[in-house]
PDB file of C-alpha atoms in Angstrom:
ATOM      1  CA  MET A 784       0.000   0.000   0.000  1.00 79.00           C
ATOM      2  CA  PHE A 785       1.264   3.446  -0.960  1.00 81.00           C
ATOM      3  CA  CYS A 786       0.129   6.985  -0.336  1.00 82.00           C
ATOM      4  CA  GLN A 787      -1.219   9.096  -3.206  1.00 78.00           C
ATOM      5  CA  GLY A 788       2.000  11.104  -3.651  1.00 80.00           C
ATOM      6  CA  CYS A 789       4.174   7.984  -3.814  1.00 82.00           C
ATOM      7  CA  ILE A 790       1.857   6.341  -6.362  1.00 82.00           C
ATOM      8  CA  VAL A 791       1.988   9.427  -8.587  1.00 80.00           C
ATOM      9  CA  SER A 792       5.794   9.747  -8.371  1.00 78.00           C
ATOM     10  CA  GLU A 793       6.324   6.015  -9.034  1.00 78.00           C
ATOM     11  CA  HIS A 794       4.057   6.056 -12.107  1.00 79.00           C
ATOM     12  CA  GLN A 795       5.465   9.069 -13.991  1.00 76.00           C
ATOM     13  CA  ALA A 796       6.651   6.764 -16.791  1.00 76.00           C
ATOM     14  CA  LEU A 797       3.878   4.144 -16.366  1.00 80.00           C
ATOM     15  CA  PRO A 798       0.581   5.934 -17.095  1.00 81.00           C
ATOM     16  CA  THR A 799      -1.215   2.768 -18.250  1.00 82.00           C
ATOM     17  CA  HIS A 800      -1.182   1.065 -14.855  1.00 85.00           C
ATOM     18  CA  TRP A 801      -4.389   0.761 -12.859  1.00 83.00           C
ATOM     19  CA  THR A 802      -4.463   1.456  -9.125  1.00 85.00           C
ATOM     20  CA  GLN A 803      -6.915   0.358  -6.472  1.00 86.00           C
ATOM     21  CA  GLU A 804      -8.028   2.580  -3.610  1.00 84.00           C
ATOM     22  CA  TRP A 805      -9.687   1.440  -0.396  1.00 86.00           C
ATOM     23  CA  ASN A 806     -13.055   3.198  -0.137  1.00 86.00           C
ATOM     24  CA  GLY A 807     -13.964   1.928   3.326  1.00 87.00           C
ATOM     25  CA  SER A 808     -15.438  -1.438   2.375  1.00 90.00           C
ATOM     26  CA  PHE A 809     -13.556  -2.693  -0.720  1.00 90.00           C
ATOM     27  CA  PHE A 810     -10.769  -1.799  -3.151  1.00 88.00           C
ATOM     28  CA  GLU A 811     -12.058   0.358  -5.989  1.00 84.00           C
ATOM     29  CA  ARG A 812     -10.265   0.712  -9.326  1.00 83.00           C
ATOM     30  CA  ARG A 813      -8.911   4.229  -9.934  1.00 82.00           C
ATOM     31  CA  GLY A 814      -7.134   5.793 -12.862  1.00 81.00           C
ATOM     32  CA  LEU A 815      -3.903   7.659 -12.275  1.00 82.00           C
ATOM     33  CA  LYS A 816      -5.415  10.923 -13.547  1.00 81.00           C
ATOM     34  CA  SER A 817      -7.847  10.973 -10.625  1.00 79.00           C
ATOM     35  CA  LEU A 818      -4.853  10.707  -8.278  1.00 80.00           C
ATOM     36  CA  GLY A 819      -3.191  13.748  -9.858  1.00 77.00           C
ATOM     37  CA  LEU A 820      -0.757  12.232 -12.363  1.00 80.00           C
ATOM     38  CA  GLU A 821       0.071  14.566 -15.254  1.00 79.00           C
ATOM     39  CA  ILE A 822       2.507  13.577 -17.977  1.00 78.00           C
ATOM     40  CA  GLN A 823       4.835  16.225 -19.392  1.00 75.00           C
ATOM     41  CA  LEU A 824       5.196  15.685 -23.141  1.00 74.00           C
ATOM     42  CA  GLY A 825       8.263  16.854 -25.033  1.00 70.00           C
ATOM     43  CA  HIS A 826      10.709  16.577 -22.108  1.00 70.00           C
ATOM     44  CA  PRO A 827      12.363  13.681 -20.234  1.00 71.00           C
ATOM     45  CA  VAL A 828      10.452  11.999 -17.411  1.00 72.00           C
ATOM     46  CA  GLY A 829      10.605  14.055 -14.238  1.00 69.00           C
ATOM     47  CA  PHE A 830      11.438  17.382 -15.941  1.00 71.00           C
ATOM     48  CA  ARG A 831       8.914  20.178 -16.235  1.00 72.00           C
ATOM     49  CA  CYS A 832       8.614  22.398 -19.293  1.00 72.00           C
ATOM     50  CA  PRO A 833       9.429  26.065 -18.659  1.00 72.00           C
ATOM     51  CA  HIS A 834       6.517  27.047 -20.951  1.00 71.00           C
ATOM     52  CA  PRO A 835       3.809  24.379 -20.442  1.00 71.00           C
ATOM     53  CA  LEU A 836       0.405  24.574 -22.048  1.00 72.00           C
ATOM     54  CA  THR A 837      -2.662  23.808 -19.975  1.00 66.00           C
ATOM     55  CA  ALA A 838      -3.734  20.193 -19.779  1.00 62.00           C
ATOM     56  CA  ILE A 839      -6.616  18.939 -21.879  1.00 60.00           C
ATOM     57  CA  LYS A 840      -9.441  17.613 -19.750  1.00 64.00           C
ATOM     58  CA  THR A 841     -10.012  14.448 -21.767  1.00 68.00           C
ATOM     59  CA  PHE A 842      -6.796  13.076 -23.240  1.00 82.00           C
ATOM     60  CA  THR A 843      -7.258   9.410 -24.092  1.00 85.00           C
ATOM     61  CA  LEU A 844      -4.455   6.849 -24.148  1.00 86.00           C
ATOM     62  CA  ILE A 845      -5.335   3.531 -25.816  1.00 90.00           C
ATOM     63  CA  ASP A 846      -3.246   0.601 -24.613  1.00 90.00           C
ATOM     64  CA  VAL A 847      -3.441  -3.196 -24.425  1.00 90.00           C
ATOM     65  CA  SER A 848      -4.439  -2.901 -20.760  1.00 88.00           C
ATOM     66  CA  GLY A 849      -7.456  -0.720 -21.624  1.00 88.00           C
ATOM     67  CA  ILE A 850      -8.480   2.823 -22.478  1.00 88.00           C
ATOM     68  CA  HIS A 851      -7.084   5.377 -20.050  1.00 87.00           C
ATOM     69  CA  ASN A 852      -7.937   9.019 -19.403  1.00 85.00           C
ATOM     70  CA  VAL A 853      -4.610  10.701 -18.713  1.00 85.00           C
ATOM     71  CA  GLY A 854      -3.649  14.193 -17.574  1.00 83.00           C
ATOM     72  CA  VAL A 855      -1.028  15.713 -19.876  1.00 82.00           C
ATOM     73  CA  ARG A 856       0.902  18.965 -20.112  1.00 77.00           C
ATOM     74  CA  PHE A 857       1.998  19.863 -23.616  1.00 76.00           C
ATOM     75  CA  CYS A 858       5.310  21.546 -24.242  1.00 73.00           C
ATOM     76  CA  ASN A 859       4.915  25.074 -25.586  1.00 69.00           C
ATOM     77  CA  CYS A 860       8.469  24.944 -26.961  1.00 64.00           C
ATOM     78  CA  ASP A 861       7.115  23.048 -30.000  1.00 52.00           C
ATOM     79  CA  SER A 862       3.744  23.517 -31.619  1.00 52.00           C
ATOM     80  CA  PRO A 863       1.429  20.496 -31.282  1.00 53.00           C
ATOM     81  CA  ARG A 864      -1.830  20.545 -33.204  1.00 66.00           C
ATOM     82  CA  ASP A 865      -4.037  19.932 -30.181  1.00 68.00           C
ATOM     83  CA  PRO A 866      -4.068  16.104 -30.073  1.00 75.00           C
ATOM     84  CA  GLN A 867      -6.583  14.427 -27.776  1.00 79.00           C
ATOM     85  CA  THR A 868      -5.930  10.721 -28.375  1.00 84.00           C
ATOM     86  CA  CYS A 869      -2.851   8.546 -28.654  1.00 86.00           C
ATOM     87  CA  ALA A 870      -2.166   4.814 -28.789  1.00 91.00           C
ATOM     88  CA  THR A 871       0.824   2.726 -27.817  1.00 91.00           C
ATOM     89  CA  PHE A 872       2.721   0.728 -30.415  1.00 93.00           C
ATOM     90  CA  ALA A 873       1.758  -2.449 -28.541  1.00 93.00           C
ATOM     91  CA  VAL A 874      -1.972  -1.890 -29.040  1.00 95.00           C
ATOM     92  CA  VAL A 875      -1.553  -0.891 -32.703  1.00 95.00           C
ATOM     93  CA  ARG A 876       0.563  -4.005 -33.395  1.00 96.00           C
ATOM     94  CA  LEU A 877      -2.013  -6.172 -31.618  1.00 96.00           C
ATOM     95  CA  PHE A 878      -4.835  -4.669 -33.689  1.00 96.00           C
ATOM     96  CA  GLN A 879      -2.806  -5.111 -36.895  1.00 95.00           C
ATOM     97  CA  LEU A 880      -2.278  -8.787 -36.085  1.00 95.00           C
ATOM     98  CA  LEU A 881      -5.906  -9.443 -35.129  1.00 95.00           C
ATOM     99  CA  ASN A 882      -7.179  -7.507 -38.135  1.00 95.00           C
ATOM    100  CA  CYS A 883      -5.018  -9.446 -40.601  1.00 94.00           C
ATOM    101  CA  LEU A 884      -5.498 -12.906 -39.069  1.00 94.00           C
ATOM    102  CA  ASP A 885      -9.007 -12.842 -37.627  1.00 92.00           C
ATOM    103  CA  LYS A 886     -10.605  -9.939 -39.545  1.00 94.00           C
ATOM    104  CA  VAL A 887     -11.347  -8.071 -36.297  1.00 95.00           C
ATOM    105  CA  SER A 888     -12.753  -4.621 -37.069  1.00 95.00           C
ATOM    106  CA  SER A 889     -11.600  -1.485 -35.274  1.00 94.00           C
ATOM    107  CA  HIS A 890     -15.079  -1.142 -33.757  1.00 93.00           C
ATOM    108  CA  ASP A 891     -14.978  -4.636 -32.223  1.00 94.00           C
ATOM    109  CA  PHE A 892     -11.388  -4.194 -31.059  1.00 95.00           C
ATOM    110  CA  LEU A 893     -12.140  -0.916 -29.284  1.00 92.00           C
ATOM    111  CA  ARG A 894     -15.328  -2.363 -27.769  1.00 91.00           C
ATOM    112  CA  SER A 895     -13.285  -5.198 -26.280  1.00 92.00           C
ATOM    113  CA  LEU A 896     -10.820  -2.657 -24.857  1.00 91.00           C
ATOM    114  CA  GLU A 897     -13.747  -0.677 -23.423  1.00 89.00           C
ATOM    115  CA  PHE A 898     -15.047  -3.809 -21.704  1.00 89.00           C
ATOM    116  CA  LEU A 899     -11.541  -4.540 -20.448  1.00 88.00           C
ATOM    117  CA  THR A 900     -11.399  -1.010 -19.032  1.00 85.00           C
ATOM    118  CA  ASN A 901     -14.857  -0.834 -17.468  1.00 82.00           C
ATOM    119  CA  ASN A 902     -17.371  -3.628 -17.859  1.00 82.00           C
ATOM    120  CA  ASP A 903     -20.248  -2.206 -15.801  1.00 80.00           C
ATOM    121  CA  GLY A 904     -21.601   0.097 -18.544  1.00 73.00           C
ATOM    122  CA  PHE A 905     -22.454   2.924 -16.128  1.00 77.00           C
ATOM    123  CA  SER A 906     -19.568   5.222 -17.019  1.00 76.00           C
ATOM    124  CA  PRO A 907     -19.241   5.326 -20.815  1.00 78.00           C
ATOM    125  CA  LEU A 908     -15.904   6.195 -22.376  1.00 79.00           C
ATOM    126  CA  PRO A 909     -15.541   8.801 -25.133  1.00 79.00           C
ATOM    127  CA  ASP A 910     -15.863   7.448 -28.665  1.00 84.00           C
ATOM    128  CA  ARG A 911     -12.345   7.277 -30.092  1.00 86.00           C
ATOM    129  CA  ARG A 912     -12.969   5.026 -33.109  1.00 90.00           C
ATOM    130  CA  ARG A 913     -12.284   7.716 -35.689  1.00 91.00           C
ATOM    131  CA  ALA A 914      -9.021   8.747 -34.015  1.00 90.00           C
ATOM    132  CA  PHE A 915      -7.941   5.112 -33.620  1.00 92.00           C
ATOM    133  CA  ARG A 916      -8.583   4.375 -37.300  1.00 94.00           C
ATOM    134  CA  HIS A 917      -6.494   7.438 -38.193  1.00 93.00           C
ATOM    135  CA  ILE A 918      -3.662   6.193 -35.942  1.00 93.00           C
ATOM    136  CA  VAL A 919      -3.786   2.750 -37.588  1.00 95.00           C
ATOM    137  CA  ARG A 920      -3.673   4.296 -41.088  1.00 95.00           C
ATOM    138  CA  GLN A 921      -0.628   6.357 -40.109  1.00 93.00           C
ATOM    139  CA  TYR A 922       1.041   3.259 -38.660  1.00 94.00           C
ATOM    140  CA  ARG A 923       0.397   1.203 -41.806  1.00 94.00           C
ATOM    141  CA  THR A 924       1.648   4.002 -44.064  1.00 91.00           C
ATOM    142  CA  THR A 925       4.803   4.339 -41.984  1.00 90.00           C
ATOM    143  CA  LEU A 926       5.394   0.577 -42.233  1.00 91.00           C
ATOM    144  CA  MET A 927       4.934   0.661 -46.025  1.00 89.00           C
ATOM    145  CA  MET A 928       7.404   3.531 -46.336  1.00 89.00           C
ATOM    146  CA  LYS A 929       9.882   1.712 -44.095  1.00 88.00           C
ATOM    147  CA  ARG A 930       9.609  -1.580 -45.995  1.00 86.00           C
ATOM    148  CA  ALA A 931      10.070   0.217 -49.320  1.00 85.00           C
ATOM    149  CA  GLY A 932      13.188   1.974 -48.017  1.00 84.00           C
ATOM    150  CA  ARG A 933      11.801   5.449 -48.660  1.00 84.00           C
ATOM    151  CA  GLY A 934      13.591   6.917 -45.645  1.00 80.00           C
ATOM    152  CA  HIS A 935      16.950   6.277 -47.327  1.00 82.00           C
ATOM    153  CA  SER A 936      15.927   7.774 -50.663  1.00 81.00           C
ATOM    154  CA  SER A 937      17.340  11.171 -51.595  1.00 84.00           C
ATOM    155  CA  SER A 938      13.816  12.487 -52.261  1.00 85.00           C
ATOM    156  CA  GLY A 939      12.537  10.986 -49.008  1.00 81.00           C
ATOM    157  CA  VAL A 940       8.995  10.026 -48.169  1.00 83.00           C
ATOM    158  CA  SER A 941       7.523  13.096 -49.870  1.00 84.00           C
ATOM    159  CA  GLY A 942       9.090  12.047 -53.185  1.00 86.00           C
ATOM    160  CA  THR A 943       7.181   8.761 -53.313  1.00 86.00           C
ATOM    161  CA  ALA A 944       5.232   8.520 -56.569  1.00 86.00           C
ATOM    162  CA  GLN A 945       1.855   6.855 -56.934  1.00 87.00           C
ATOM    163  CA  GLY A 946       2.186   3.065 -57.184  1.00 83.00           C
ATOM    164  CA  GLU A 947       5.802   3.048 -56.042  1.00 83.00           C
ATOM    165  CA  LEU A 948       5.000   1.107 -52.862  1.00 84.00           C
ATOM    166  CA  ALA A 949       3.098  -1.669 -54.672  1.00 83.00           C
ATOM    167  CA  LEU A 950       4.558  -5.158 -54.385  1.00 80.00           C
ATOM    168  CA  GLN A 951       4.950  -7.300 -57.466  1.00 80.00           C
ATOM    169  CA  CYS A 952       3.337 -10.722 -57.434  1.00 83.00           C
ATOM    170  CA  ARG A 953       5.946 -13.478 -57.204  1.00 80.00           C
ATOM    171  CA  ALA A 954       3.648 -16.041 -58.823  1.00 82.00           C
ATOM    172  CA  CYS A 955       2.964 -14.007 -61.968  1.00 84.00           C
ATOM    173  CA  PRO A 956       5.419 -14.793 -64.781  1.00 80.00           C
ATOM    174  CA  GLN A 957       7.707 -11.880 -65.596  1.00 78.00           C
ATOM    175  CA  PRO A 958      10.203 -12.311 -68.437  1.00 75.00           C
ATOM    176  CA  ALA A 959      13.854 -11.828 -67.433  1.00 72.00           C
ATOM    177  CA  ARG A 960      12.897 -11.942 -63.776  1.00 74.00           C
ATOM    178  CA  ASN A 961      11.383 -15.280 -62.839  1.00 74.00           C
ATOM    179  CA  LEU A 962      11.272 -17.002 -66.251  1.00 74.00           C
ATOM    180  CA  PRO A 963      14.325 -18.673 -67.791  1.00 70.00           C
ATOM    181  CA  TYR A 964      15.781 -17.083 -70.923  1.00 63.00           C
ATOM    182  CA  LEU A 965      13.579 -17.536 -74.061  1.00 57.00           C
ATOM    183  CA  THR A 966      10.981 -19.573 -72.155  1.00 53.00           C
ATOM    184  CA  HIS A 967       8.330 -17.021 -72.867  1.00 51.00           C
ATOM    185  CA  ARG A 968       8.985 -17.293 -76.644  1.00 56.00           C
ATOM    186  CA  THR A 969       9.260 -21.050 -77.119  1.00 51.00           C
ATOM    187  CA  HIS A 970       6.133 -22.190 -75.289  1.00 54.00           C
ATOM    188  CA  ARG A 971       3.441 -20.088 -76.905  1.00 58.00           C
ATOM    189  CA  ARG A 972      -0.104 -21.318 -77.087  1.00 60.00           C
ATOM    190  CA  PRO A 973      -1.672 -21.572 -80.517  1.00 56.00           C
ATOM    191  CA  THR A 974      -3.952 -18.677 -81.288  1.00 61.00           C
ATOM    192  CA  THR A 975      -6.332 -20.681 -83.496  1.00 67.00           C
ATOM    193  CA  PRO A 976      -8.097 -23.848 -82.412  1.00 65.00           C
ATOM    194  CA  PRO A 977      -6.916 -27.108 -84.032  1.00 63.00           C
ATOM    195  CA  PRO A 978      -9.010 -28.440 -86.930  1.00 68.00           C
ATOM    196  CA  PRO A 979     -11.673 -31.069 -86.127  1.00 67.00           C
TER     197      PRO A 979
END
């Protein structure tokens, strides 16, 4: 058992943990935001920004352990575009795997995370499906750029032309690539049907 101040100081770098507080008769699940944890973005853990922006009231962090409301302080040294939702790489990789193997939709995946977070149905969570789908699209685009080696190109990611990330089918015959020399010329099918 820890006091509130110790819990907050121990969880500066672990905002996705759940805590339990004794309410007089049983342990009740509490988020770290309700205990006063605020995460400083743009600076190392434990350092405060000299020019912090005010915290957004509902900043949502999507993780494998559930959907968390987190208190954040944005750094005014850079210029963020007012984000309100983020997701960990672990949850995006898990969704990618479940989506490719089991055809799990983003709606069903987020509903399962909502039930993992709070299964009583009395305190609904904000709808973050649109933001999560945007995060997944960004993740998939980044993976495509990485696999195509666009980061090492002199023109970079912005110089990627349309269709440049498409993969060629290995099973389709391509002369001078996966067909032996002159194979495509010697084994032609007749164009007219044989006589009866």
